[in-house]
Every structure is written in C-alpha cells, then in structure tokens.
Amino acid sequence: MILLYLVQNRLFLQTPFRIVHNVTFQCNCRCQICERWKRSAKHTTDMSKEKIFTMLEDAKQAGVLFYVAMGGEPLLRKDLPDILRYAKKLGFVTSVVTNGYYLKERHAEILPFTDMIVVSIDSNDELHDTLRGVKGIREKAIEGIKACKGGNTLLSIYSVICTLNLEKIDGLVKLSQDLDIPITFQPMDVYKGYNDHLRPSGAQLTNVFSKILTLKKAGHKISDSTQYIKYIQQQRSYVCHAPKSFIYIEADGTIFSCKDILDKPWGNVKDCSFKEIFHSDEFKEFCHQVESCNLCSVACVIEGSLAHSLDPLFIVQQAIATHFSFMNVK
C-alpha cells in the first residue's frame, strides 16, 4: 500500500507525504544535544485538540499519509490518545517519538492508535541520563518498551550520535538485541549556538558509520538503510527533496519546511490550508532551491529524499524491511 501511495504521490499529488507535528512545547528533559526543552518556558500555547482535528482533516484532503507526533515530549499531552485515535480514523499511518519516561504508565492509552513508537536512547548506560538531563530516564524508557511488547505496534530505538557517545554503538546494538527491536542511528541535529561543540567531525562520522554498516551486514536489527549509512560514511552528496517529503508543524500551528534555508514559516494551520501552500509558486520554487543543499545528515531528510525520488534499491530494501518488521511484531 505504501509503495503504491509513494508512486501516486510522486506522479500525481506531488505533496509532502508526512507531517511531523510537535504536539506540545512541554518537555521533561534538559538535553545537551537538543534545545527544544528551552522553548517550553517561552511558549505555552499548544493547539487545542479540536484545532488539531481540523488540521488532520486538511492534511488528509491534501494527500498526506503519515502523521508523526513529537515534541517536546508528546506523552505530556493528556489528550494525545484522542489525537492519535482521530488520525487513525482518517486513515493516517501514525507514529510517536518519545523519550520514554512516561511510556510505561501511558502505553495502554496510545497503543491501539499507534502504528509505530520510537524511543530515544543514546547510550546503554548512565551516559544517557546525563545527555538527557534526567536521572533514571534510560531505565524508564526500557521499561516502557517492554510494556509495549506483545501487540501490533512496531517499536524502535532511536539513537543520536554526538561526540560523547561515539564509543557506545556496541552497547546500543546489544540493547536492541536484548529487547529484540530495531535501532536507528543518525548524527546529531545541530542547533546553532547551543550544541555545536558536540557535533562529530567528518572523520568521526565515517568511522562510526563504518562500524554501524558492519554491524548491519552482520545481521543486527539496524533500521537505517544501507544507502543512508553509506551517504554518511562516505560523506556523499544527495539531491534534497525534504520539503517534498515532509513538513513540520509546531505546537502552536506554525508551519515550517527547513529553518536552515528558509527561516520563516509558511503560515499557520489555523489560517491557511496545506493545499494552498503545497501548490503555491513560492513553495514549488523553494522545493527546487533546496535540491542542491546538502547541509542535513539526518535520516528523515536523506531517506525521505530517496523515497520521494523512488530510488529503486531503497524502495525494495525498505519494502522488505517493513514486511519482516510487521511479521516479527511481538
């Protein structure tokens, strides 16, 4: 179904196929690698549930298939189950990206309406608590993952690579093996003036992703595509189709594509429709403009670009990986 959708989207709809929605500005972490938690003190106006329902309806009419709930920490939002339930009712493929602290206590509320839960763990020891600024968060995240097992929801670990955890890959892969769920690695997203000092060098990324590729070839459940790993390992250029594959929605409804190239919003979901944005000349020109940009090394950008371009090897490998992931849900 997803492959057919991607082909139809590429040939006919030509709209982003995924919404990444920061459902709340609130966050219980104080991460060294991410500054989003600092926004919670400045922004207190999260969209109401009803406004989000309207946004989801509009996104569905525009041809969007995937809905990703993030934050902040999405599980701090009490009505998250209602939002996910409505997204599923409309036919979205739903995902939640969480730090896992509240997952054990809230998993039963969201599992029926969530196709995939991604839990952030950056080191399989006390370093993770240090990186996230919350004591005990690693154990809480692991307990949450265990609580979610046994149903039809896919589970995955998400690990951000910075200079502090370059030597922690083996431990993270061992955790993935012990929990019997896949793991995704990607370089840290840089927030200028906040975490620049933790950005790995090109040589460090080459070394660590060479190791990740070796572990993947050895049969470990590493979700990163071989193409993506090689792009990072070899520091290869790519054609960026990020704005054609996903769009960001902030907690207050502000719509962004890419703040590195265009640090201004497209508008707010309360005031404009996705179709108006996606079919505007300005949006089309921006999509063309960023094709030559190679600033990002995150998986959602590179793999999203490969998906949009219908790269045959990537599509086949991801189709096979998805098939076996659903077969092995337990």
JSON list of N, CA and C in Angstrom, two decimals, residues 38-87:
[
{"chain": "A", "resi": 38, "resn": "LYS", "atom": "N", "xyz": [14.03, 24.15, 25.96]},
{"chain": "A", "resi": 38, "resn": "LYS", "atom": "CA", "xyz": [14.12, 25.55, 26.37]},
{"chain": "A", "resi": 38, "resn": "LYS", "atom": "C", "xyz": [12.92, 26.37, 25.89]},
{"chain": "A", "resi": 39, "resn": "ARG", "atom": "N", "xyz": [12.24, 25.85, 24.86]},
{"chain": "A", "resi": 39, "resn": "ARG", "atom": "CA", "xyz": [11.09, 26.58, 24.32]},
{"chain": "A", "resi": 39, "resn": "ARG", "atom": "C", "xyz": [9.87, 26.51, 25.24]},
{"chain": "A", "resi": 40, "resn": "SER", "atom": "N", "xyz": [9.82, 25.49, 26.11]},
{"chain": "A", "resi": 40, "resn": "SER", "atom": "CA", "xyz": [8.62, 25.30, 26.92]},
{"chain": "A", "resi": 40, "resn": "SER", "atom": "C", "xyz": [8.34, 26.48, 27.85]},
{"chain": "A", "resi": 41, "resn": "ALA", "atom": "N", "xyz": [9.41, 27.15, 28.26]},
{"chain": "A", "resi": 41, "resn": "ALA", "atom": "CA", "xyz": [9.23, 28.31, 29.14]},
{"chain": "A", "resi": 41, "resn": "ALA", "atom": "C", "xyz": [8.72, 29.53, 28.38]},
{"chain": "A", "resi": 42, "resn": "LYS", "atom": "N", "xyz": [9.02, 29.58, 27.07]},
{"chain": "A", "resi": 42, "resn": "LYS", "atom": "CA", "xyz": [8.64, 30.74, 26.25]},
{"chain": "A", "resi": 42, "resn": "LYS", "atom": "C", "xyz": [7.28, 30.55, 25.58]},
{"chain": "A", "resi": 43, "resn": "HIS", "atom": "N", "xyz": [6.95, 29.31, 25.27]},
{"chain": "A", "resi": 43, "resn": "HIS", "atom": "CA", "xyz": [5.72, 29.03, 24.52]},
{"chain": "A", "resi": 43, "resn": "HIS", "atom": "C", "xyz": [4.78, 28.18, 25.37]},
{"chain": "A", "resi": 44, "resn": "THR", "atom": "N", "xyz": [3.63, 28.66, 25.59]},
{"chain": "A", "resi": 44, "resn": "THR", "atom": "CA", "xyz": [2.66, 27.93, 26.41]},
{"chain": "A", "resi": 44, "resn": "THR", "atom": "C", "xyz": [1.37, 27.61, 25.65]},
{"chain": "A", "resi": 45, "resn": "THR", "atom": "N", "xyz": [1.31, 28.05, 24.39]},
{"chain": "A", "resi": 45, "resn": "THR", "atom": "CA", "xyz": [0.06, 27.89, 23.64]},
{"chain": "A", "resi": 45, "resn": "THR", "atom": "C", "xyz": [0.15, 26.73, 22.67]},
{"chain": "A", "resi": 46, "resn": "ASP", "atom": "N", "xyz": [-0.20, 25.54, 23.13]},
{"chain": "A", "resi": 46, "resn": "ASP", "atom": "CA", "xyz": [-0.33, 24.39, 22.25]},
{"chain": "A", "resi": 46, "resn": "ASP", "atom": "C", "xyz": [-1.71, 24.44, 21.60]},
{"chain": "A", "resi": 47, "resn": "MET", "atom": "N", "xyz": [-1.80, 23.98, 20.37]},
{"chain": "A", "resi": 47, "resn": "MET", "atom": "CA", "xyz": [-3.10, 23.95, 19.69]},
{"chain": "A", "resi": 47, "resn": "MET", "atom": "C", "xyz": [-4.09, 23.08, 20.46]},
{"chain": "A", "resi": 48, "resn": "SER", "atom": "N", "xyz": [-5.33, 23.46, 20.43]},
{"chain": "A", "resi": 48, "resn": "SER", "atom": "CA", "xyz": [-6.38, 22.65, 21.06]},
{"chain": "A", "resi": 48, "resn": "SER", "atom": "C", "xyz": [-6.57, 21.37, 20.26]},
{"chain": "A", "resi": 49, "resn": "LYS", "atom": "N", "xyz": [-7.16, 20.40, 20.91]},
{"chain": "A", "resi": 49, "resn": "LYS", "atom": "CA", "xyz": [-7.45, 19.13, 20.25]},
{"chain": "A", "resi": 49, "resn": "LYS", "atom": "C", "xyz": [-8.32, 19.34, 19.02]},
{"chain": "A", "resi": 50, "resn": "GLU", "atom": "N", "xyz": [-9.30, 20.21, 19.13]},
{"chain": "A", "resi": 50, "resn": "GLU", "atom": "CA", "xyz": [-10.22, 20.47, 18.02]},
{"chain": "A", "resi": 50, "resn": "GLU", "atom": "C", "xyz": [-9.49, 21.09, 16.83]},
{"chain": "A", "resi": 51, "resn": "LYS", "atom": "N", "xyz": [-8.56, 22.00, 17.09]},
{"chain": "A", "resi": 51, "resn": "LYS", "atom": "CA", "xyz": [-7.76, 22.62, 16.02]},
{"chain": "A", "resi": 51, "resn": "LYS", "atom": "C", "xyz": [-6.89, 21.56, 15.33]},
{"chain": "A", "resi": 52, "resn": "ILE", "atom": "N", "xyz": [-6.37, 20.64, 16.12]},
{"chain": "A", "resi": 52, "resn": "ILE", "atom": "CA", "xyz": [-5.54, 19.57, 15.55]},
{"chain": "A", "resi": 52, "resn": "ILE", "atom": "C", "xyz": [-6.40, 18.65, 14.68]},
{"chain": "A", "resi": 53, "resn": "PHE", "atom": "N", "xyz": [-7.61, 18.36, 15.13]},
{"chain": "A", "resi": 53, "resn": "PHE", "atom": "CA", "xyz": [-8.52, 17.55, 14.30]},
{"chain": "A", "resi": 53, "resn": "PHE", "atom": "C", "xyz": [-8.73, 18.20, 12.94]},
{"chain": "A", "resi": 54, "resn": "THR", "atom": "N", "xyz": [-8.98, 19.51, 12.95]},
{"chain": "A", "resi": 54, "resn": "THR", "atom": "CA", "xyz": [-9.20, 20.24, 11.71]},
{"chain": "A", "resi": 54, "resn": "THR", "atom": "C", "xyz": [-7.94, 20.19, 10.83]},
{"chain": "A", "resi": 55, "resn": "MET", "atom": "N", "xyz": [-6.77, 20.33, 11.46]},
{"chain": "A", "resi": 55, "resn": "MET", "atom": "CA", "xyz": [-5.51, 20.25, 10.73]},
{"chain": "A", "resi": 55, "resn": "MET", "atom": "C", "xyz": [-5.34, 18.88, 10.07]},
{"chain": "A", "resi": 56, "resn": "LEU", "atom": "N", "xyz": [-5.68, 17.82, 10.80]},
{"chain": "A", "resi": 56, "resn": "LEU", "atom": "CA", "xyz": [-5.56, 16.47, 10.27]},
{"chain": "A", "resi": 56, "resn": "LEU", "atom": "C", "xyz": [-6.50, 16.25, 9.09]},
{"chain": "A", "resi": 57, "resn": "GLU", "atom": "N", "xyz": [-7.70, 16.77, 9.19]},
{"chain": "A", "resi": 57, "resn": "GLU", "atom": "CA", "xyz": [-8.65, 16.67, 8.08]},
{"chain": "A", "resi": 57, "resn": "GLU", "atom": "C", "xyz": [-8.11, 17.37, 6.84]},
{"chain": "A", "resi": 58, "resn": "ASP", "atom": "N", "xyz": [-7.53, 18.54, 7.04]},
{"chain": "A", "resi": 58, "resn": "ASP", "atom": "CA", "xyz": [-6.98, 19.31, 5.93]},
{"chain": "A", "resi": 58, "resn": "ASP", "atom": "C", "xyz": [-5.79, 18.57, 5.32]},
{"chain": "A", "resi": 59, "resn": "ALA", "atom": "N", "xyz": [-4.94, 17.99, 6.17]},
{"chain": "A", "resi": 59, "resn": "ALA", "atom": "CA", "xyz": [-3.77, 17.25, 5.67]},
{"chain": "A", "resi": 59, "resn": "ALA", "atom": "C", "xyz": [-4.20, 16.03, 4.88]},
{"chain": "A", "resi": 60, "resn": "LYS", "atom": "N", "xyz": [-5.25, 15.36, 5.34]},
{"chain": "A", "resi": 60, "resn": "LYS", "atom": "CA", "xyz": [-5.74, 14.19, 4.62]},
{"chain": "A", "resi": 60, "resn": "LYS", "atom": "C", "xyz": [-6.27, 14.59, 3.24]},
{"chain": "A", "resi": 61, "resn": "GLN", "atom": "N", "xyz": [-6.99, 15.69, 3.17]},
{"chain": "A", "resi": 61, "resn": "GLN", "atom": "CA", "xyz": [-7.51, 16.17, 1.88]},
{"chain": "A", "resi": 61, "resn": "GLN", "atom": "C", "xyz": [-6.38, 16.56, 0.94]},
{"chain": "A", "resi": 62, "resn": "ALA", "atom": "N", "xyz": [-5.23, 16.97, 1.51]},
{"chain": "A", "resi": 62, "resn": "ALA", "atom": "CA", "xyz": [-4.08, 17.37, 0.70]},
{"chain": "A", "resi": 62, "resn": "ALA", "atom": "C", "xyz": [-3.29, 16.16, 0.21]},
{"chain": "A", "resi": 63, "resn": "GLY", "atom": "N", "xyz": [-3.58, 14.98, 0.75]},
{"chain": "A", "resi": 63, "resn": "GLY", "atom": "CA", "xyz": [-2.91, 13.77, 0.28]},
{"chain": "A", "resi": 63, "resn": "GLY", "atom": "C", "xyz": [-1.82, 13.25, 1.20]},
{"chain": "A", "resi": 64, "resn": "VAL", "atom": "N", "xyz": [-1.72, 13.76, 2.42]},
{"chain": "A", "resi": 64, "resn": "VAL", "atom": "CA", "xyz": [-0.69, 13.30, 3.37]},
{"chain": "A", "resi": 64, "resn": "VAL", "atom": "C", "xyz": [-1.09, 11.93, 3.92]},
{"chain": "A", "resi": 65, "resn": "LEU", "atom": "N", "xyz": [-0.10, 11.03, 4.09]},
{"chain": "A", "resi": 65, "resn": "LEU", "atom": "CA", "xyz": [-0.38, 9.68, 4.58]},
{"chain": "A", "resi": 65, "resn": "LEU", "atom": "C", "xyz": [0.14, 9.44, 6.00]},
{"chain": "A", "resi": 66, "resn": "PHE", "atom": "N", "xyz": [1.30, 10.00, 6.34]},
{"chain": "A", "resi": 66, "resn": "PHE", "atom": "CA", "xyz": [1.95, 9.70, 7.61]},
{"chain": "A", "resi": 66, "resn": "PHE", "atom": "C", "xyz": [1.80, 10.85, 8.60]},
{"chain": "A", "resi": 67, "resn": "TYR", "atom": "N", "xyz": [1.48, 10.51, 9.85]},
{"chain": "A", "resi": 67, "resn": "TYR", "atom": "CA", "xyz": [1.38, 11.51, 10.92]},
{"chain": "A", "resi": 67, "resn": "TYR", "atom": "C", "xyz": [2.33, 11.10, 12.04]},
{"chain": "A", "resi": 68, "resn": "VAL", "atom": "N", "xyz": [3.29, 11.98, 12.34]},
{"chain": "A", "resi": 68, "resn": "VAL", "atom": "CA", "xyz": [4.28, 11.73, 13.39]},
{"chain": "A", "resi": 68, "resn": "VAL", "atom": "C", "xyz": [4.06, 12.72, 14.53]},
{"chain": "A", "resi": 69, "resn": "ALA", "atom": "N", "xyz": [3.78, 12.20, 15.72]},
{"chain": "A", "resi": 69, "resn": "ALA", "atom": "CA", "xyz": [3.59, 13.04, 16.91]},
{"chain": "A", "resi": 69, "resn": "ALA", "atom": "C", "xyz": [4.89, 13.10, 17.70]},
{"chain": "A", "resi": 70, "resn": "MET", "atom": "N", "xyz": [5.41, 14.33, 17.85]},
{"chain": "A", "resi": 70, "resn": "MET", "atom": "CA", "xyz": [6.66, 14.54, 18.58]},
{"chain": "A", "resi": 70, "resn": "MET", "atom": "C", "xyz": [6.46, 15.64, 19.61]},
{"chain": "A", "resi": 71, "resn": "GLY", "atom": "N", "xyz": [7.58, 16.24, 20.05]},
{"chain": "A", "resi": 71, "resn": "GLY", "atom": "CA", "xyz": [7.50, 17.34, 20.98]},
{"chain": "A", "resi": 71, "resn": "GLY", "atom": "C", "xyz": [8.78, 18.16, 20.92]},
{"chain": "A", "resi": 72, "resn": "GLY", "atom": "N", "xyz": [9.13, 18.78, 22.02]},
{"chain": "A", "resi": 72, "resn": "GLY", "atom": "CA", "xyz": [8.76, 18.45, 23.37]},
{"chain": "A", "resi": 72, "resn": "GLY", "atom": "C", "xyz": [8.63, 16.95, 23.60]},
{"chain": "A", "resi": 73, "resn": "GLU", "atom": "N", "xyz": [7.91, 16.63, 24.65]},
{"chain": "A", "resi": 73, "resn": "GLU", "atom": "CA", "xyz": [7.61, 15.23, 24.94]},
{"chain": "A", "resi": 73, "resn": "GLU", "atom": "C", "xyz": [6.12, 15.01, 24.74]},
{"chain": "A", "resi": 74, "resn": "PRO", "atom": "N", "xyz": [5.74, 14.26, 23.70]},
{"chain": "A", "resi": 74, "resn": "PRO", "atom": "CA", "xyz": [4.32, 14.12, 23.35]},
{"chain": "A", "resi": 74, "resn": "PRO", "atom": "C", "xyz": [3.47, 13.48, 24.44]},
{"chain": "A", "resi": 75, "resn": "LEU", "atom": "N", "xyz": [4.06, 12.59, 25.26]},
{"chain": "A", "resi": 75, "resn": "LEU", "atom": "CA", "xyz": [3.28, 11.92, 26.29]},
{"chain": "A", "resi": 75, "resn": "LEU", "atom": "C", "xyz": [2.92, 12.84, 27.45]},
{"chain": "A", "resi": 76, "resn": "LEU", "atom": "N", "xyz": [3.44, 14.07, 27.45]},
{"chain": "A", "resi": 76, "resn": "LEU", "atom": "CA", "xyz": [3.00, 15.05, 28.43]},
{"chain": "A", "resi": 76, "resn": "LEU", "atom": "C", "xyz": [1.65, 15.65, 28.06]},
{"chain": "A", "resi": 77, "resn": "ARG", "atom": "N", "xyz": [1.23, 15.41, 26.84]},
{"chain": "A", "resi": 77, "resn": "ARG", "atom": "CA", "xyz": [-0.06, 15.92, 26.38]},
{"chain": "A", "resi": 77, "resn": "ARG", "atom": "C", "xyz": [-1.14, 14.90, 26.75]},
{"chain": "A", "resi": 78, "resn": "LYS", "atom": "N", "xyz": [-2.06, 15.28, 27.61]},
{"chain": "A", "resi": 78, "resn": "LYS", "atom": "CA", "xyz": [-3.06, 14.35, 28.15]},
{"chain": "A", "resi": 78, "resn": "LYS", "atom": "C", "xyz": [-3.99, 13.81, 27.07]},
{"chain": "A", "resi": 79, "resn": "ASP", "atom": "N", "xyz": [-4.29, 14.64, 26.06]},
{"chain": "A", "resi": 79, "resn": "ASP", "atom": "CA", "xyz": [-5.25, 14.20, 25.04]},
{"chain": "A", "resi": 79, "resn": "ASP", "atom": "C", "xyz": [-4.57, 13.59, 23.82]},
{"chain": "A", "resi": 80, "resn": "LEU", "atom": "N", "xyz": [-3.30, 13.19, 23.96]},
{"chain": "A", "resi": 80, "resn": "LEU", "atom": "CA", "xyz": [-2.61, 12.55, 22.84]},
{"chain": "A", "resi": 80, "resn": "LEU", "atom": "C", "xyz": [-3.36, 11.32, 22.30]},
{"chain": "A", "resi": 81, "resn": "PRO", "atom": "N", "xyz": [-3.92, 10.46, 23.18]},
{"chain": "A", "resi": 81, "resn": "PRO", "atom": "CA", "xyz": [-4.68, 9.32, 22.64]},
{"chain": "A", "resi": 81, "resn": "PRO", "atom": "C", "xyz": [-5.84, 9.75, 21.74]},
{"chain": "A", "resi": 82, "resn": "ASP", "atom": "N", "xyz": [-6.52, 10.84, 22.08]},
{"chain": "A", "resi": 82, "resn": "ASP", "atom": "CA", "xyz": [-7.63, 11.33, 21.26]},
{"chain": "A", "resi": 82, "resn": "ASP", "atom": "C", "xyz": [-7.11, 11.78, 19.88]},
{"chain": "A", "resi": 83, "resn": "ILE", "atom": "N", "xyz": [-5.96, 12.44, 19.88]},
{"chain": "A", "resi": 83, "resn": "ILE", "atom": "CA", "xyz": [-5.38, 12.92, 18.62]},
{"chain": "A", "resi": 83, "resn": "ILE", "atom": "C", "xyz": [-4.99, 11.74, 17.73]},
{"chain": "A", "resi": 84, "resn": "LEU", "atom": "N", "xyz": [-4.34, 10.75, 18.33]},
{"chain": "A", "resi": 84, "resn": "LEU", "atom": "CA", "xyz": [-3.93, 9.57, 17.57]},
{"chain": "A", "resi": 84, "resn": "LEU", "atom": "C", "xyz": [-5.14, 8.78, 17.07]},
{"chain": "A", "resi": 85, "resn": "ARG", "atom": "N", "xyz": [-6.15, 8.67, 17.91]},
{"chain": "A", "resi": 85, "resn": "ARG", "atom": "CA", "xyz": [-7.38, 7.96, 17.52]},
{"chain": "A", "resi": 85, "resn": "ARG", "atom": "C", "xyz": [-8.02, 8.62, 16.30]},
{"chain": "A", "resi": 86, "resn": "TYR", "atom": "N", "xyz": [-8.05, 9.94, 16.30]},
{"chain": "A", "resi": 86, "resn": "TYR", "atom": "CA", "xyz": [-8.66, 10.65, 15.18]},
{"chain": "A", "resi": 86, "resn": "TYR", "atom": "C", "xyz": [-7.81, 10.51, 13.92]},
{"chain": "A", "resi": 87, "resn": "ALA", "atom": "N", "xyz": [-6.49, 10.56, 14.09]},
{"chain": "A", "resi": 87, "resn": "ALA", "atom": "CA", "xyz": [-5.60, 10.38, 12.94]},
{"chain": "A", "resi": 87, "resn": "ALA", "atom": "C", "xyz": [-5.80, 9.00, 12.32]}
]
